[in-house]
Every structure is written in structure tokens, then in C-alpha cells.
XYZ file of C-alpha atoms in Angstrom:
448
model
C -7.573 8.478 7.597
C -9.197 11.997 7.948
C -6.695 14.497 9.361
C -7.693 16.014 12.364
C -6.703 19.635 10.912
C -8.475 22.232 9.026
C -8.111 21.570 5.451
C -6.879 25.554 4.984
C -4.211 24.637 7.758
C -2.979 21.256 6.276
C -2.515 23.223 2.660
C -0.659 25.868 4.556
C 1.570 23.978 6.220
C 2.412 21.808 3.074
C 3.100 25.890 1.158
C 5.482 26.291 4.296
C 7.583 23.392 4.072
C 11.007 22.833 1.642
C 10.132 22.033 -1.639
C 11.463 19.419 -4.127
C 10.723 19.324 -7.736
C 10.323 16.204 -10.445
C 13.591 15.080 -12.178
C 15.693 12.636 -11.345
C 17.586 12.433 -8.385
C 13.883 14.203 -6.918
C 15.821 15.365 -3.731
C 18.280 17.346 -4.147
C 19.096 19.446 -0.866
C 20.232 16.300 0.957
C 21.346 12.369 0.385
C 18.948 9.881 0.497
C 18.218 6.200 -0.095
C 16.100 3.154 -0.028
C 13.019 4.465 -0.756
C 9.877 2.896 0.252
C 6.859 4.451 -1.484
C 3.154 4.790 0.122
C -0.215 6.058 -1.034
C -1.907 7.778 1.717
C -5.376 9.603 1.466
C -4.580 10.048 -2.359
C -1.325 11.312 -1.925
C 2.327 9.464 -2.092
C 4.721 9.206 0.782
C 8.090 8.261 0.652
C 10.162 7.003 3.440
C 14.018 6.986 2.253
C 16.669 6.141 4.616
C 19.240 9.187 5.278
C 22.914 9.335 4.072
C 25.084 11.611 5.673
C 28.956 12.268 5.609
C 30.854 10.329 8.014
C 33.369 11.957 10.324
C 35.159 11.763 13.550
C 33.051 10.415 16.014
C 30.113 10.212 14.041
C 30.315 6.911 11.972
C 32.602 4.511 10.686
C 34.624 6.461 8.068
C 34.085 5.049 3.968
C 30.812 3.266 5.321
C 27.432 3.928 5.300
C 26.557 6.732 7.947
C 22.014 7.297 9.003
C 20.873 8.581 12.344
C 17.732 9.451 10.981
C 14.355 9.047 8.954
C 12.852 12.042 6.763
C 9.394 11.454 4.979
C 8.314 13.189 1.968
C 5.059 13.656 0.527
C 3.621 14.722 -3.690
C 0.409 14.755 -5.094
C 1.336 14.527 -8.214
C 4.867 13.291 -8.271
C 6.673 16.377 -9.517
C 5.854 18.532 -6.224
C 7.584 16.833 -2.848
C 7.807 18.045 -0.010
C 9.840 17.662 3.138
C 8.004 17.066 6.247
C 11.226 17.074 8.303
C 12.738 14.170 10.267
C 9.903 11.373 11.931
C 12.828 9.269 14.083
C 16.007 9.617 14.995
C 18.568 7.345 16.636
C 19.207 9.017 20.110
C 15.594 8.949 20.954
C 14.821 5.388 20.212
C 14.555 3.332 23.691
C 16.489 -0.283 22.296
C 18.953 1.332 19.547
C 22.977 1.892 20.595
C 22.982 5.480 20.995
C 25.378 7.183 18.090
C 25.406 3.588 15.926
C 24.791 5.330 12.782
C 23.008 2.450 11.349
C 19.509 3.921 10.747
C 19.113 2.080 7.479
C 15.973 1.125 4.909
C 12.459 1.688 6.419
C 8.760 0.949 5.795
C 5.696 2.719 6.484
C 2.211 0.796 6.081
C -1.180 2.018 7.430
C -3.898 0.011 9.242
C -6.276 0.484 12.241
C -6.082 4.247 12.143
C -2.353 4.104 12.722
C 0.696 4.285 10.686
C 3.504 1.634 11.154
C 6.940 2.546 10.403
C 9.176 -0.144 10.615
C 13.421 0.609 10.536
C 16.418 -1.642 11.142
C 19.324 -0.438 13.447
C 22.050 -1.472 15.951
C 20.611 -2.246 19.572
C 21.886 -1.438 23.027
C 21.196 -5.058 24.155
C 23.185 -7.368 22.367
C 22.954 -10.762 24.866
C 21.404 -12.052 22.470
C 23.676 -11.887 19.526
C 25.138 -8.877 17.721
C 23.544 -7.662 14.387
C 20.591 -5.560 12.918
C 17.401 -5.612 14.955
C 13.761 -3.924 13.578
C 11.804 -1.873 15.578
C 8.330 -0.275 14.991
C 7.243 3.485 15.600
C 3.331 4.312 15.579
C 1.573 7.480 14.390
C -1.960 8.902 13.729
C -0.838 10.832 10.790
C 2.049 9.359 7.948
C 3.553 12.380 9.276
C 4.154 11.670 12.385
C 4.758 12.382 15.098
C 6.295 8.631 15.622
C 6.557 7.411 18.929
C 8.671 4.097 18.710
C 8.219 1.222 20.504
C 10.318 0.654 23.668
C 11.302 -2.760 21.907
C 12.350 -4.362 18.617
C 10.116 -7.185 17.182
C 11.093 -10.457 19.134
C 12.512 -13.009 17.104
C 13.543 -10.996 14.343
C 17.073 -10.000 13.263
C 18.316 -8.793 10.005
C 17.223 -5.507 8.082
C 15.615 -3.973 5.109
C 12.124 -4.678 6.490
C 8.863 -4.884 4.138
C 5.025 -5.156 5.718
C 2.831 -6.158 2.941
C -0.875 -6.560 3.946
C -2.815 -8.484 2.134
C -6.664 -8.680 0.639
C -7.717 -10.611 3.709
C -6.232 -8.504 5.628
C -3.590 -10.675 7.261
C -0.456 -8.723 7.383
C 3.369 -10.186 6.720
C 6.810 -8.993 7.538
C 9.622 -9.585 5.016
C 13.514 -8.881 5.918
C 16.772 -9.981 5.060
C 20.345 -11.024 7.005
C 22.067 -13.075 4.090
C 19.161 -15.346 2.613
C 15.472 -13.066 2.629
C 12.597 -14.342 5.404
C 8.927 -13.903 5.752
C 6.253 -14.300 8.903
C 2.949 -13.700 9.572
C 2.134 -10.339 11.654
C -0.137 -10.703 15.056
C -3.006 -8.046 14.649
C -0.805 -5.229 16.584
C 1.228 -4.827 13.601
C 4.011 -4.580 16.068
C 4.995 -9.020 17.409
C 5.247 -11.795 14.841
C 1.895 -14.128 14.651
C 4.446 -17.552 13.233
C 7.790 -18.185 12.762
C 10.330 -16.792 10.260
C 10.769 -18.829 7.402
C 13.416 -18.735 4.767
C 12.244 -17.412 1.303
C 14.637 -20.449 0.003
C 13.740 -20.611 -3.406
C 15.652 -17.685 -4.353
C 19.517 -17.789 -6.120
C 21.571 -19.171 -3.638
C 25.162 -17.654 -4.717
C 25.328 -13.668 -4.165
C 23.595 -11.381 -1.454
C 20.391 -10.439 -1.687
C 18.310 -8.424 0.383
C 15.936 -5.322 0.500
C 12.782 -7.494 -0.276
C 9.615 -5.773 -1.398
C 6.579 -7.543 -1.644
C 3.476 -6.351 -4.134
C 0.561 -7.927 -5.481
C -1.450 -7.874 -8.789
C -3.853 -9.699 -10.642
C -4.171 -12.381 -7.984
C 0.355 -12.709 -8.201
C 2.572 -12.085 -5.108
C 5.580 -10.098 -6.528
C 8.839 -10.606 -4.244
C 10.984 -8.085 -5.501
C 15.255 -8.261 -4.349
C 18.031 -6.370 -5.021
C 20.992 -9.157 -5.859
C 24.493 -9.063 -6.793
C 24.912 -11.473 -9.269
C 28.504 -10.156 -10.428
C 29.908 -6.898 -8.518
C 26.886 -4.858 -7.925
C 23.432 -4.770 -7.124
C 20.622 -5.253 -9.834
C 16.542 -5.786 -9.179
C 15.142 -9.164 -9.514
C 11.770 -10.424 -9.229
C 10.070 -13.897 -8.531
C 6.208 -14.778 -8.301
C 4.083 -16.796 -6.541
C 0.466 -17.931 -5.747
C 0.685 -17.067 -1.785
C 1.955 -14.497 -0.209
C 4.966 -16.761 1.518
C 5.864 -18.728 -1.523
C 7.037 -21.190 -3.263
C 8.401 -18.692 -5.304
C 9.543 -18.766 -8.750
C 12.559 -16.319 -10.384
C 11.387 -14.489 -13.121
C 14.404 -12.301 -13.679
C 16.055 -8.716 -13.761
C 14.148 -6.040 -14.382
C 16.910 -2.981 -13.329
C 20.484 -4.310 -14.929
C 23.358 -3.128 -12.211
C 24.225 0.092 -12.174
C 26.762 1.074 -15.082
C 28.792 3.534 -13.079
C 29.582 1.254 -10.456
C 27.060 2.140 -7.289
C 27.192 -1.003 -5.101
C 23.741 -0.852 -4.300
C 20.209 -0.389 -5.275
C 16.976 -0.578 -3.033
C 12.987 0.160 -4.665
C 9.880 -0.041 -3.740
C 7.270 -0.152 -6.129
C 3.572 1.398 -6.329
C 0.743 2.078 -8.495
C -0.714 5.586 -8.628
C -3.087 6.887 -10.555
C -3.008 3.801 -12.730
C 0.418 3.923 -13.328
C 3.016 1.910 -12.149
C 6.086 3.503 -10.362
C 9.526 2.526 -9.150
C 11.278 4.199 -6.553
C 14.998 3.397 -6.594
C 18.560 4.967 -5.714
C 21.746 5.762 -7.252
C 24.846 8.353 -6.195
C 23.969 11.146 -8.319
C 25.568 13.915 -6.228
C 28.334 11.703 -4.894
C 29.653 10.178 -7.890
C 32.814 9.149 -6.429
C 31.748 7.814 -2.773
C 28.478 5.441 -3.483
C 27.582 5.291 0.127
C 25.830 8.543 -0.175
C 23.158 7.879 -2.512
C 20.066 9.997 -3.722
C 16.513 8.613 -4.496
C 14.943 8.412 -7.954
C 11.842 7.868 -9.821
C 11.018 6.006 -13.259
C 7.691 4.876 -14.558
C 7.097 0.470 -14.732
C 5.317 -1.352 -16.986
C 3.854 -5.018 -17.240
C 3.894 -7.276 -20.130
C -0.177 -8.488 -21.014
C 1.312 -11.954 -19.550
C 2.394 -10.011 -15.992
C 5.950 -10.052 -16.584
C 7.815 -6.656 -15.673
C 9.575 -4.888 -18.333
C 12.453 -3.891 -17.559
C 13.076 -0.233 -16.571
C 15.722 2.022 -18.124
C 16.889 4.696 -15.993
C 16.255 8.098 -16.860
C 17.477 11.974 -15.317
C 13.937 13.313 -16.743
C 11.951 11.114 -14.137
C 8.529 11.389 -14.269
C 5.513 14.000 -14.205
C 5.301 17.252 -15.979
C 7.028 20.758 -15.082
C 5.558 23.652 -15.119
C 6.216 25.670 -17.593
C 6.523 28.361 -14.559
C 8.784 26.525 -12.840
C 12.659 26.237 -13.357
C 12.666 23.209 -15.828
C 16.092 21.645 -15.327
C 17.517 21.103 -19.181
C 20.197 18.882 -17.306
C 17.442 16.119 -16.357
C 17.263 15.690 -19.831
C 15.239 13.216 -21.779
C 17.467 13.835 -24.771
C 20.847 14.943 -25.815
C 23.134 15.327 -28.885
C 25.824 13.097 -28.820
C 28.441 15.597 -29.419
C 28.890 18.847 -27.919
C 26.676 18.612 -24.924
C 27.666 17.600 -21.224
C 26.125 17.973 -18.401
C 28.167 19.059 -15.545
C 28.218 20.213 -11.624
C 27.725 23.185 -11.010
C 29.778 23.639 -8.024
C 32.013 20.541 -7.197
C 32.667 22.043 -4.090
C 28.805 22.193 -3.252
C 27.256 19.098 -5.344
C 23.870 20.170 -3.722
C 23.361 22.834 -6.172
C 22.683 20.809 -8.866
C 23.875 20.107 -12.474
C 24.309 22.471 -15.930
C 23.681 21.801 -19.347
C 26.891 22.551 -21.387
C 26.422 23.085 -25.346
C 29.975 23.360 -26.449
C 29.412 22.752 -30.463
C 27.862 23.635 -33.354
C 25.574 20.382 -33.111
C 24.667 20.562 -29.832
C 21.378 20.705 -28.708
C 18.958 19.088 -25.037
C 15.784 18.764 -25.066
C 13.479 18.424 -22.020
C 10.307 16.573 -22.173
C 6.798 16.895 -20.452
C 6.588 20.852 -19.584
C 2.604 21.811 -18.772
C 2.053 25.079 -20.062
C -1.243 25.102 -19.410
C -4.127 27.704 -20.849
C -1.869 30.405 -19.317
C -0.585 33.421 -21.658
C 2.756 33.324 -21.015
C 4.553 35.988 -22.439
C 8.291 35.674 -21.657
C 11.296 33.349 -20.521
C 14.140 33.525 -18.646
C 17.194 31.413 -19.206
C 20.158 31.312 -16.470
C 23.155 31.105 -18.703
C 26.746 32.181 -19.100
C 28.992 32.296 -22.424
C 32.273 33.656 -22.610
C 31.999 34.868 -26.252
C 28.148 35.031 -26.050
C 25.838 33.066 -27.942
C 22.768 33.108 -29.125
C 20.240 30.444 -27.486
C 17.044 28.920 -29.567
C 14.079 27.285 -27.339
C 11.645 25.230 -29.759
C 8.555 23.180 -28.871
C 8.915 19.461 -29.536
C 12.114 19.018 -31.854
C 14.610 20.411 -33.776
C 12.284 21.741 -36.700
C 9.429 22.686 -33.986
C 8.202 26.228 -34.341
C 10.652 28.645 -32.212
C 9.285 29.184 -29.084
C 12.227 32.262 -28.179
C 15.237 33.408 -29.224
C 17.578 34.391 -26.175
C 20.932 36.400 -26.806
C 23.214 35.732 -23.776
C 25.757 38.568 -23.595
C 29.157 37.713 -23.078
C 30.847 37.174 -19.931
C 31.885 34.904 -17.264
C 29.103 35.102 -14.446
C 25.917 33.819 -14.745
C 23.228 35.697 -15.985
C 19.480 35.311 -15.999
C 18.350 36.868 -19.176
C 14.671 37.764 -20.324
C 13.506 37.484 -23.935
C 9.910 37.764 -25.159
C 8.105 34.496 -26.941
C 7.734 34.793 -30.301
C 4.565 32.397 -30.532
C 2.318 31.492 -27.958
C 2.430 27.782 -26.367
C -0.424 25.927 -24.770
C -0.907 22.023 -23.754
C 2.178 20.152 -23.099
C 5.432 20.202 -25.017
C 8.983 19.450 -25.121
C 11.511 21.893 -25.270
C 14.662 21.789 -27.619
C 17.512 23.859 -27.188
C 20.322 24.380 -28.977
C 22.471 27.701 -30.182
C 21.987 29.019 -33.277
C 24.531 27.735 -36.364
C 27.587 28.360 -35.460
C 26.969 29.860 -32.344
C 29.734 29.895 -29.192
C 29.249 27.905 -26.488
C 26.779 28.528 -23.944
C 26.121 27.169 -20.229
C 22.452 26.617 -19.121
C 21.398 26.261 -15.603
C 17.527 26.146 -15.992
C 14.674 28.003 -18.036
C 11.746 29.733 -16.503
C 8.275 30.609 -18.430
C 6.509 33.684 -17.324
């Protein structure tokens, strides 16, 4: 749908707003979860729900704590940015005010109007207590949202899904212990049949989160399930769009630090398949604040999913201008290097690459340096003893790109070091101190 702003304004306004950059977790200033993924006009939206720190009064304490909805928006899936919160609790007409349970959303688009559908805890509760899903309505994915003044009748349960398919008819998925499916009315906002019970899914161990996808003429019903202690991403096909379904397997083994839960959505963009997923990256110790992540999917020539392997280096290029992250790494020696916090205390601020050894070395794929003549970098480091720091393109034995001496001391320190050979196209960067070298910490490295 057209926006009804001046094209100058809209790129303005998208300069203005906080800015997010490629790498796994790909939001980093706050917690986030459940992402459901959207192309838009050409560009991808992503509607995660919002984890935030219980306390008194606000919460139940150890749970999971959401009063609201943030969306967030890339063109190319290394730039995001925040366009600021879209609903809130307090200012939804049916939802308990201060419930805290403002948890996995979807967005869809049809009619001129975007449809954002959330679960949460309802004033009303005559008619049983439990989950309820209610629909806000925009002109823009944006917002602003105005929700409804009532959840969908008939419907109880959360993690909702709106798949709309090539006839147009549209369907709403959900889940409350077993996963169920119905037909939408035209309105996108009342159900058009009754809920049925996706039953041919496994019976023992919850599942929920559905997302629904199609390709190549196959309806993909895609679950989170815990088949042991924790959640892992199944998958079962079909010929229609309600089933009978048919399990096909895992294709995202349970997490193997122990977060409980997973939710995804998955998209193609660009001609490339994407999953969006979660995991408690900057809360390794409390998995009910969890931050949202992005890995690239593939599908086997006879439509089965490959699995997907996690990664910190995510997808997209860097910019070579840009601060490229060594701790996202896509590589990294198995001894001597760690990556680490870089203030406990403040977990927002992001991760350092430690090379403690003589063997140690990252290395950081998919940095765009363009046709640009970049002359210098900077690397943010500290070294007690000093080292000296080698960046070379695309390997250990790849030409040396710099050669960085980081004085010693015990503060960080953004040093500046000429190139030594010009770089153009894409490369990966290897890093490592030279020989012997002491060890060195590395925040990021910026090309100029």
C-alpha cells in the first residue's frame, strides 16, 4: 500500500529512528521474542513480543513479563529499525489492565489495512479464564493501531497465526494445549467456521506457536514442541490449508543451553528463505527474557526443510564502515578465544572478543567494502601488556589487510592504523595477534 507521505519524509523519519544492526541477537537495546516476520511494500517487518524485567507490582516475579508490542522494519536485513511501540496493554478496551501477558503477535495485510493480531489476559472472564486474541487495525504496518473494542468470539488460547491464502480466503491458527485452525469472515477481525483441532500432530508434549506457510502448492504448519525438556521446531505438510497433516520432523534441535522456549516465523525475501527465531542471549541465566534472531533456511529439491544451525553471524553483509562485531562470529579458534560480556552489570552493551593465546584467532564473515577507498581502521581494544593485532581478508594466510599495535593498558582504546593494501568486494575478516603476541580484548572494528 502506497504511503500517504512524501517519499523524502518517510526516508527521514526512518534516518531519525534507533538503529539496529545484522548479527545475531539483531536487537540489542532491549529483550524481545516471538518474532513474526512480514514483507511489506518490499521491505520486512517484524513484530516480536516484548520481554521486560518483572518487579513489584508489575508482573508475576520468575515469569514471563509484556505490556507491549514494538515493530521493526530492514530493507535489507542488516539495517532495522525501531518504529517504537504500536499497542500497549492499558489502552486496549477487553485486556485486564496491568496483566502483563502481552505475548506472541501477528501482523498480515489485506484490504488496505494491516491486521495485528496479539493474545492477552481479558477484563471479562464470565466466560472462562485464559488467553483471549484481539485484533488492532492500521493503514500503515506502522501503525498507528487502533484495537478492536473486542477479542475474536469463540476463540481462546494464544500464539495466533493469519495465513491468507492464493484464493484469498484467510485462516486463523492458535494454540491452548493441542494447535486449532478456522476460516476468517472477510473483516479479518470474526471467525467465518468453527475451530477445529489440528489433531494429527504428536499427542504427548506441548506444542504451540503455529506458523503456517505455503510453497510449491504445500501448506507448511510449523510448531514449536517439547519433545523432552525444551522447545525444538517441527514441521508437518499438507495438501489444504486445514489439514490432514502429516509430521515431517525437526528442523531447529532444542536449544543446547537450556532456553525453554523457541517461537519463528518464517519468510522468503529476495529469494531467500529466512527464519526468525529467539533465544536468551543477553539473559543467559533467566530464559524468560529472550532476544530475537535471524538465520538463513533452505529446502531439500524434494521440499523437505533442512535443518537450520544457529549462528551469532546472522545474516546480510556489514559494512565495512560500520562497527563489524568480531563477537558475532562465524568462526573461532578453539583455544584461546572467548567471547564475553562486556558489562555484566549492563548486558545491553553487548559482547567482546577475547584472544587470550598464541593460537587464537575470529574471523567475521560477509563485510561489503564496496568500490570505496578506504584508507584506515579503527579497532576498540584493550591489552594489559599490549599486543599487536593482525586483520586479514578471508583466512589465516589472506593478504594483511592492517596491522594495529594496541598500547598497553587497562581502558579501552580505539586505535587508528593505516591499511596496508586496498580491499574491494566482499570479504571476511581474520583476526588474530601476531606470534606470540599478549592477549588482547576486541570490542568491534571500524573501516574508514
Amino acid at each position: 500500500m502506497p504511503s500517504k507521505f512524501p517519499f523524502w519524509l518517510t526516508v527521514l523519519a526512518l534516518f531519525l529512528l534507533p538503529r539496529a544492526y545484522a548479527q545475531n541477537p539483531f536487537i540489542t537495546n532491549q529483550f524481545t521474542a516471538d518474532p513474526t516476520a512480514r514483507v511489506f511494500n518490499g521491505r520486512v517487518y517484524v513484530y516480536p513480543s516484548h520481554d521486560i524485567r518483572c518487579g513489584p507490582g508489575r508482573g508475576r516475579s520468575g515469569w514471563f513479563c509484556m505490556e507491549d508490542y514494538h515493530v521493526f522494519s530492514s530493507a535489507n536485513l542488516t539495517d532495522w529499525t525501531d518504529h517504537g511501540v504500536i499497542v500497549t496493554q492499558n489502552k486496549v478496551p477487553w485486556v485486564q489492565p496491568d496483566s502483563y501477558a502481552m505475548w506472541a503477535p501477528d501482523c498480515v495485510f489485506r484490504n488496505g489495512h494491516y491486521y495485528f493480531y496479539f493474545p492477552a489476559t481479558p477484563r471479562d472472564t464470565t466466560g472462562g479464564k485464559g488467553f483471549r486474541i484481539g485484533v488492532a487495525v492500521a493503514t500503515q504496518p506502522t501503525g498507528p493501531f487502533v484495537p478492536q473494542p473486542q477479542p475474536i468470539a469463540d476463540v481462546r488460547g494464544i500464539d495466533p497465526n493469519v495465513f491468507i491464502n492464493k484464493d484469498g480466503q484467510a485462516y486463523l491458527y492458535w494454540s491452548q494445549g493441542n494447535i486449532y485452525g478456522a476460516k476468517l469472515k472477510d473483516n479479518m477481525l470474526e471467525l467465518a467456521t468453527a475451530p477445529q483441532t489440528l489433531g494429527e500432530l504428536p499427542a504427548k508434549g506441548l506444542k504451540e506457536g503455529p506458523f503456517v506457510f505455503e510453497r510449491n502448492g504445500t501448506y507448511y504448519l510449523t510448531y514449536p514442541h517439547v519433545a523432552n525438556k525444551t522447545e525444538r521446531l517441527e514441521y508437518a505438510t499438507s495438501a489444504s490449508p486445514l489439514g490432514p497433516f502429516t509430521v515431517q520432523g525437526v528442523f531447529m534441535d532444542e536449544s543446547p543451553t537450556g532456553c525453554w522456549t523457541n517461537h519463528h516465523s518464517i519468510i522468503e525475501f529476495n529469494r531467500q528463505w529466512y527464519l526468525f527465531y529467539h533465544h536468551n542471549d543477553l539473559s543467559p541465566q533467566f530464559d524468560k527474557n529472550r532476544s530475537i534472531r535471524l538465520d538463513s533456511l533452505f529446502f531439500e529439491p524434494d521440499g523437505r526443510i533442512r535443518k537450520v544451525m544457529p549462528t551469532l553471524r546472522g545474516v546480510g553483509l556489514t559494512a565495512a564502515r560500520q562497527k563489524n562485531q568480531l563477537d558475532r562470529y562465524s568462526r573461532l579458534s578453539p583455544g584461546g578465544a572467548s567471547i564475553a560480556f562486556l558489562d555484566t552489570a549492563n548486558r545491553f552493551g553487548g559482547w567482546k572478543t577475547v584472544l587470550a593465546g598464541p593460537q587464537s584467532w575470529v574471523q567475521y564473515n560477509g563485510v561489503a567494502f564496496g568500490g570505496s577507498k578506504l584508507k584506515t581502521v579503527t579497532l576498540r581494544a584493550v591489552s594489559a601488556a599490549g599486543a599487536t593485532v593482525y586483520i586479514r581478508l578471508d583466512g589465516p594466510r589472506g593478504p594483511v589487510l592492517a596491522r594495529v599495535t594496541v598500547p598497553s593498558g587497562r581502558g579501552w582504546q580505539d586505535i587508528k592504523a593505516p591499511l596496508t593494501t586496498s580491499a574491494s568486494g566482499t570479504h571476511a575478516l581474520f583476526v588474530a595477534p601476531q606470534g606470540n603476541g599478549a592477549a588482547v580484548e576486541i570490542d568491534w572494528v571500524r573501516f574508514e
